[in-house]
XYZ file of C-alpha atoms in Angstrom:
286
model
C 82.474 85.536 151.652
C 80.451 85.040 148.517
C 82.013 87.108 145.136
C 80.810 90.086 144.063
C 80.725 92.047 140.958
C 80.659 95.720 141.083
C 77.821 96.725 138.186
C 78.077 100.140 136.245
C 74.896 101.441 137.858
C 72.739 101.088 141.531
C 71.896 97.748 142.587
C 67.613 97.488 143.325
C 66.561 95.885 146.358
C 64.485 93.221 144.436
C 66.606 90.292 143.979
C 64.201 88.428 141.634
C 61.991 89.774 138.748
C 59.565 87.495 138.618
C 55.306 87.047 137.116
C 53.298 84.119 137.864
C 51.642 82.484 134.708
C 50.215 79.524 133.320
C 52.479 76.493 131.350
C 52.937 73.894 129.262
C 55.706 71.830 128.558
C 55.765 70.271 125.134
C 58.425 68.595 122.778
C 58.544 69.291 118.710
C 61.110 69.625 115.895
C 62.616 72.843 114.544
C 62.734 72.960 110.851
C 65.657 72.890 108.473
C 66.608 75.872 106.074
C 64.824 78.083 108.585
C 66.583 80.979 111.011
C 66.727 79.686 114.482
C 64.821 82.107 115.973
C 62.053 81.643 112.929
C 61.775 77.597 113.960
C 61.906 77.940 117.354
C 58.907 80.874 117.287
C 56.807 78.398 114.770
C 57.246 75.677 117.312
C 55.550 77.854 120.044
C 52.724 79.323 118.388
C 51.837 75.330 116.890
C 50.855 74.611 120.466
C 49.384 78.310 121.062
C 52.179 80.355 122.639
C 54.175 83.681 121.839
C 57.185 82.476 123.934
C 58.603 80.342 126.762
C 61.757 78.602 127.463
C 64.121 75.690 125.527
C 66.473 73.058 126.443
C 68.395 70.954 123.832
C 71.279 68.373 122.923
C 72.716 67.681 119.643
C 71.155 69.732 116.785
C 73.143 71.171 113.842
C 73.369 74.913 112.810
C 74.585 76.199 110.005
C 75.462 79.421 108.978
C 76.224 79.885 112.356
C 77.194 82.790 114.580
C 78.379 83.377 118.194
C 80.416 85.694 120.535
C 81.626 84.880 123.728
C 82.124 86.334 127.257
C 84.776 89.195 126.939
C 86.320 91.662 129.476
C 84.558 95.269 128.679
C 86.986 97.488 127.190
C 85.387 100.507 127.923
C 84.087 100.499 131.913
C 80.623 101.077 130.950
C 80.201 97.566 131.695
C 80.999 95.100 134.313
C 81.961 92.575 131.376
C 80.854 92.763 127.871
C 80.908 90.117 124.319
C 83.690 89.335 122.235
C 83.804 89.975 118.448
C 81.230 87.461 116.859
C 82.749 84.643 115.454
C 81.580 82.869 112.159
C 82.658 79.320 111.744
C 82.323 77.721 108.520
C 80.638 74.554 107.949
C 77.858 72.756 110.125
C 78.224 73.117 113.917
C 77.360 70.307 116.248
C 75.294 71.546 119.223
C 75.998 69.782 122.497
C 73.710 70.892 124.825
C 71.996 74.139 125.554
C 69.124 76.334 126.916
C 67.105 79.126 125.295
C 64.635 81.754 126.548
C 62.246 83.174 123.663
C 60.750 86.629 124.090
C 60.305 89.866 122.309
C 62.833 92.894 121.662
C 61.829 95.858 120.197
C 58.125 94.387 119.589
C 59.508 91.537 117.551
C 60.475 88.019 118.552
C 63.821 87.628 119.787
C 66.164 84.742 121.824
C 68.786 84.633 124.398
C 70.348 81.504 123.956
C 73.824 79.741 125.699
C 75.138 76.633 124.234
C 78.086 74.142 124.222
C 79.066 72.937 120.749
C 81.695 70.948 118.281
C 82.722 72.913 114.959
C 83.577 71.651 111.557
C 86.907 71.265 111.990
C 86.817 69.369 115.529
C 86.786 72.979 118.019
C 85.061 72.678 120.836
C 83.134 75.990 121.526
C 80.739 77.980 123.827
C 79.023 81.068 124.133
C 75.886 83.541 123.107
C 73.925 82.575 119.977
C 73.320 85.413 117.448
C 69.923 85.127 116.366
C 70.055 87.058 113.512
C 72.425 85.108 111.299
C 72.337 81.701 113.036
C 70.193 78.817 110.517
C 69.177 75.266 111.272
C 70.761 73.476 109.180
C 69.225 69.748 109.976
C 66.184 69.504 111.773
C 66.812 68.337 115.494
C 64.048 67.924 118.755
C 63.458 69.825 121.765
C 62.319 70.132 124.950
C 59.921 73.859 125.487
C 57.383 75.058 128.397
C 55.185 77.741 127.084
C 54.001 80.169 129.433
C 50.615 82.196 128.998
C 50.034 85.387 131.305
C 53.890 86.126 131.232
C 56.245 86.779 128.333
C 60.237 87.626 128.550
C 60.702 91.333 127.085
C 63.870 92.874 126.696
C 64.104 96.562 128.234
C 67.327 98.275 129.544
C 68.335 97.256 132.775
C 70.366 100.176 134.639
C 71.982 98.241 137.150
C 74.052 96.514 134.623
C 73.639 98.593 131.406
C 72.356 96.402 129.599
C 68.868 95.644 127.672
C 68.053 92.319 129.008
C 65.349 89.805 128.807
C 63.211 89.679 132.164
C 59.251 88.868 132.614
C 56.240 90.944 131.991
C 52.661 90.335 132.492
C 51.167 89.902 129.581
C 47.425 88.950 128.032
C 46.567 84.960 128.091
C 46.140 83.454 125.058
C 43.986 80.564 125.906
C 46.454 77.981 125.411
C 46.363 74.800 126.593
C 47.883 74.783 130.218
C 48.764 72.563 132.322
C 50.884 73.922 135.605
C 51.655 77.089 137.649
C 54.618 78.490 136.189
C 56.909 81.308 137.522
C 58.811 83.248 135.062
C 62.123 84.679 136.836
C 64.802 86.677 136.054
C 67.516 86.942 138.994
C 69.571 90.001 139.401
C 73.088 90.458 139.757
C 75.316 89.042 143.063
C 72.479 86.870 144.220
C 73.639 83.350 144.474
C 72.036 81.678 142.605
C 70.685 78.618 144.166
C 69.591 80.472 147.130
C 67.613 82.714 145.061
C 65.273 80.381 143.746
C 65.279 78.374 146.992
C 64.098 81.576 149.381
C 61.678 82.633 146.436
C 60.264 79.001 146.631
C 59.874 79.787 150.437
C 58.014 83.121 150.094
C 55.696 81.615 147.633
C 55.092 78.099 149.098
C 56.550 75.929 146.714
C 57.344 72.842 148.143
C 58.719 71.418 144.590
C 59.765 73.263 141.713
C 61.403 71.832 138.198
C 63.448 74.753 136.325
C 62.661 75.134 132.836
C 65.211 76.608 130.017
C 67.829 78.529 132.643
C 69.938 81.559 130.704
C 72.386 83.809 132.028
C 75.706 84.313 133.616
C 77.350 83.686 136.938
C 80.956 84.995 138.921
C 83.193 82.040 138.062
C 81.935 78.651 139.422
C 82.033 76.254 142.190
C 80.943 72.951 141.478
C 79.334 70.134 143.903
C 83.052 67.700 142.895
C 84.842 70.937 144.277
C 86.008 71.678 140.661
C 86.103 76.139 140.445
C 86.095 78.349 137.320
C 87.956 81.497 138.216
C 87.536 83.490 135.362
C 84.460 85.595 136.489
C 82.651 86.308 132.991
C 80.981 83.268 132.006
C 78.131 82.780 129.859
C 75.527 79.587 131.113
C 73.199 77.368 130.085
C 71.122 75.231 132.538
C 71.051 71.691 131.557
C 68.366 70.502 134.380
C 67.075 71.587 137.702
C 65.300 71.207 140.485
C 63.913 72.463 143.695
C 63.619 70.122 146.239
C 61.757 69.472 150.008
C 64.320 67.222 152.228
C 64.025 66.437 155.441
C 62.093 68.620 157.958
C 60.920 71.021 154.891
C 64.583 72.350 153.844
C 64.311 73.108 150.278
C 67.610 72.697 148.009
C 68.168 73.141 144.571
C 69.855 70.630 142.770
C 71.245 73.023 139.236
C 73.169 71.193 136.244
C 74.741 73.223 134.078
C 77.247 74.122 131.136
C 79.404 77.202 130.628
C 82.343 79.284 128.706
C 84.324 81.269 130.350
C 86.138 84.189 128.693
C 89.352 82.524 128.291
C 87.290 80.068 126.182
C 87.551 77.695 129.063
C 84.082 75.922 129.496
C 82.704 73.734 132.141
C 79.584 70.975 133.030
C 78.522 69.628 136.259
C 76.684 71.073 139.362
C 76.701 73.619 140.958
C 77.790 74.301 144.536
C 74.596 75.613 146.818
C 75.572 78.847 148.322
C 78.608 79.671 146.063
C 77.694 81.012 142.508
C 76.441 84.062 142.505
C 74.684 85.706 139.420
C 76.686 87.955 137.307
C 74.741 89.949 134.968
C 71.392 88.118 134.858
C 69.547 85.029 135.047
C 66.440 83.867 133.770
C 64.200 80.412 133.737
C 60.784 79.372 134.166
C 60.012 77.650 137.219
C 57.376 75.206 137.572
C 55.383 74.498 140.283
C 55.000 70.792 141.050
């Protein structure tokens, strides 16, 4: 039986969020001496967009800020962040996945990542955009979307205010695909998600663009499991794919932290990791 998470509020019936738009993926450099969220939001409006999705490797940040995945203290959620945590020094970014959206009518992020501090610590967990700088410039990897935009609005199930897509006015960037943006709900797995929502919408190929959010634990493909259940993830690639006979499977790299401080790469078992709190990613349509 797959795990399950009881949420603070009433679960909806809609298993995906989800807007179909227009994209672009594109490459380009954010900026040194800048805030994070300030480079990555110059990055998208060069090539014409408000927002989209990022994946990256090694990069450097500094002053840096984080928390992690926590137990909730209080009941109100079904898991909740730790203090934040302020390393000193230059942080060495491993890998990691963004989503970049609006809060509040202002541009925000939601970003996971894997990283090595000053002084040699491995670490994990939820960006702060607020007081997190680039501190050498570094490449990435974005998809703009146009028609859709990730907004953050409270989410009831969960009690949270979380990022998920909107419709929103096109821009007249330059496009080149049909893009999905997606956020998936809680106790969905999630590989099965984005395969039966290929199915409704007949996808026959799909690659996953930036990939944010949490799942229950994991179960990797090497039979490797995470037990903790809060985690915080970042997708490192994916893919939806047609085998034999028109069986579509999704093939999901990924990296997490779990809230021991335990983290985790490799992929994911199809049929076995179930969304926590939320999950969102561009898909797009090949």
């Amino acid at each position: 039986m797959m795990r399950r998470i009881v949420q603070p509020g009433p679960p909806t019936s809609e298993g995906i969020q989800w807007v179909e738009a227009r994209g672009r993926a594109f490459s380009f450099r954010l900026e040194a001496g800048l805030p994070l969220l300030e480079a990555a939001r110059r990055g998208f409006a060069a090539e014409g967009f408000a927002g989209g999705t990022l994946n990256f490797g090694v990069g450097a940040l500094g002053p840096f800020a984080y928390v992690m995945p926590a137990l909730s203290k209080t009941g109100e959620n079904a898991a909740f962040y730790s203090d934040p945590f302020r390393p000193a020094g230059t942080t060495r970014l491993k890998i990691g996945a963004m989503t970049l959206g609006e809060r509040d009518g202002a541009p925000f992020f939601h970003c996971h990542a894997l990283w090595t501090e000053a002084d040699g610590r491995a670490g994990g967990g939820h960006i702060l955009p607020e007081e997190t700088m680039v501190a050498e410039p570094f490449g990435v990897d974005a998809f703009g979307i146009d028609g859709a935009a990730f907004t953050a609005e409270p989410d009831p199930e969960t009690n949270f205010k979380l990022f998920g897509p909107v419709s929103s006015a096109t821009s007249g960037a330059e496009t080149t695909s049909r893009a999905f943006a997606l956020r998936l709900r809680p106790n969905r797995d999630f590989a099965g998600a984005l395969e039966a929502f290929c199915r409704e919408c007949g996808i026959a190929s799909a690659k996953l663009h930036g990939g944010v959010g949490s799942i229950i634990g994991a179960r990797f493909t090497d039979d490797r499991i995470v037990e903790p259940f809060a985690t915080e993830m970042a997708v490192r690639s994916g893919a939806i794919f047609s085998r034999a006979g028109g069986v579509l499977e999704a093939e999901l790299d990924v990296a997490l932290v779990d809230y021991t401080g335990g983290s985790a790469e490799g992929r994911l078992m199809r049929g076995d990791n179930p969304v926590l709190m939320t999950m969102e990613l561009v898909l797009e349509a090949l």
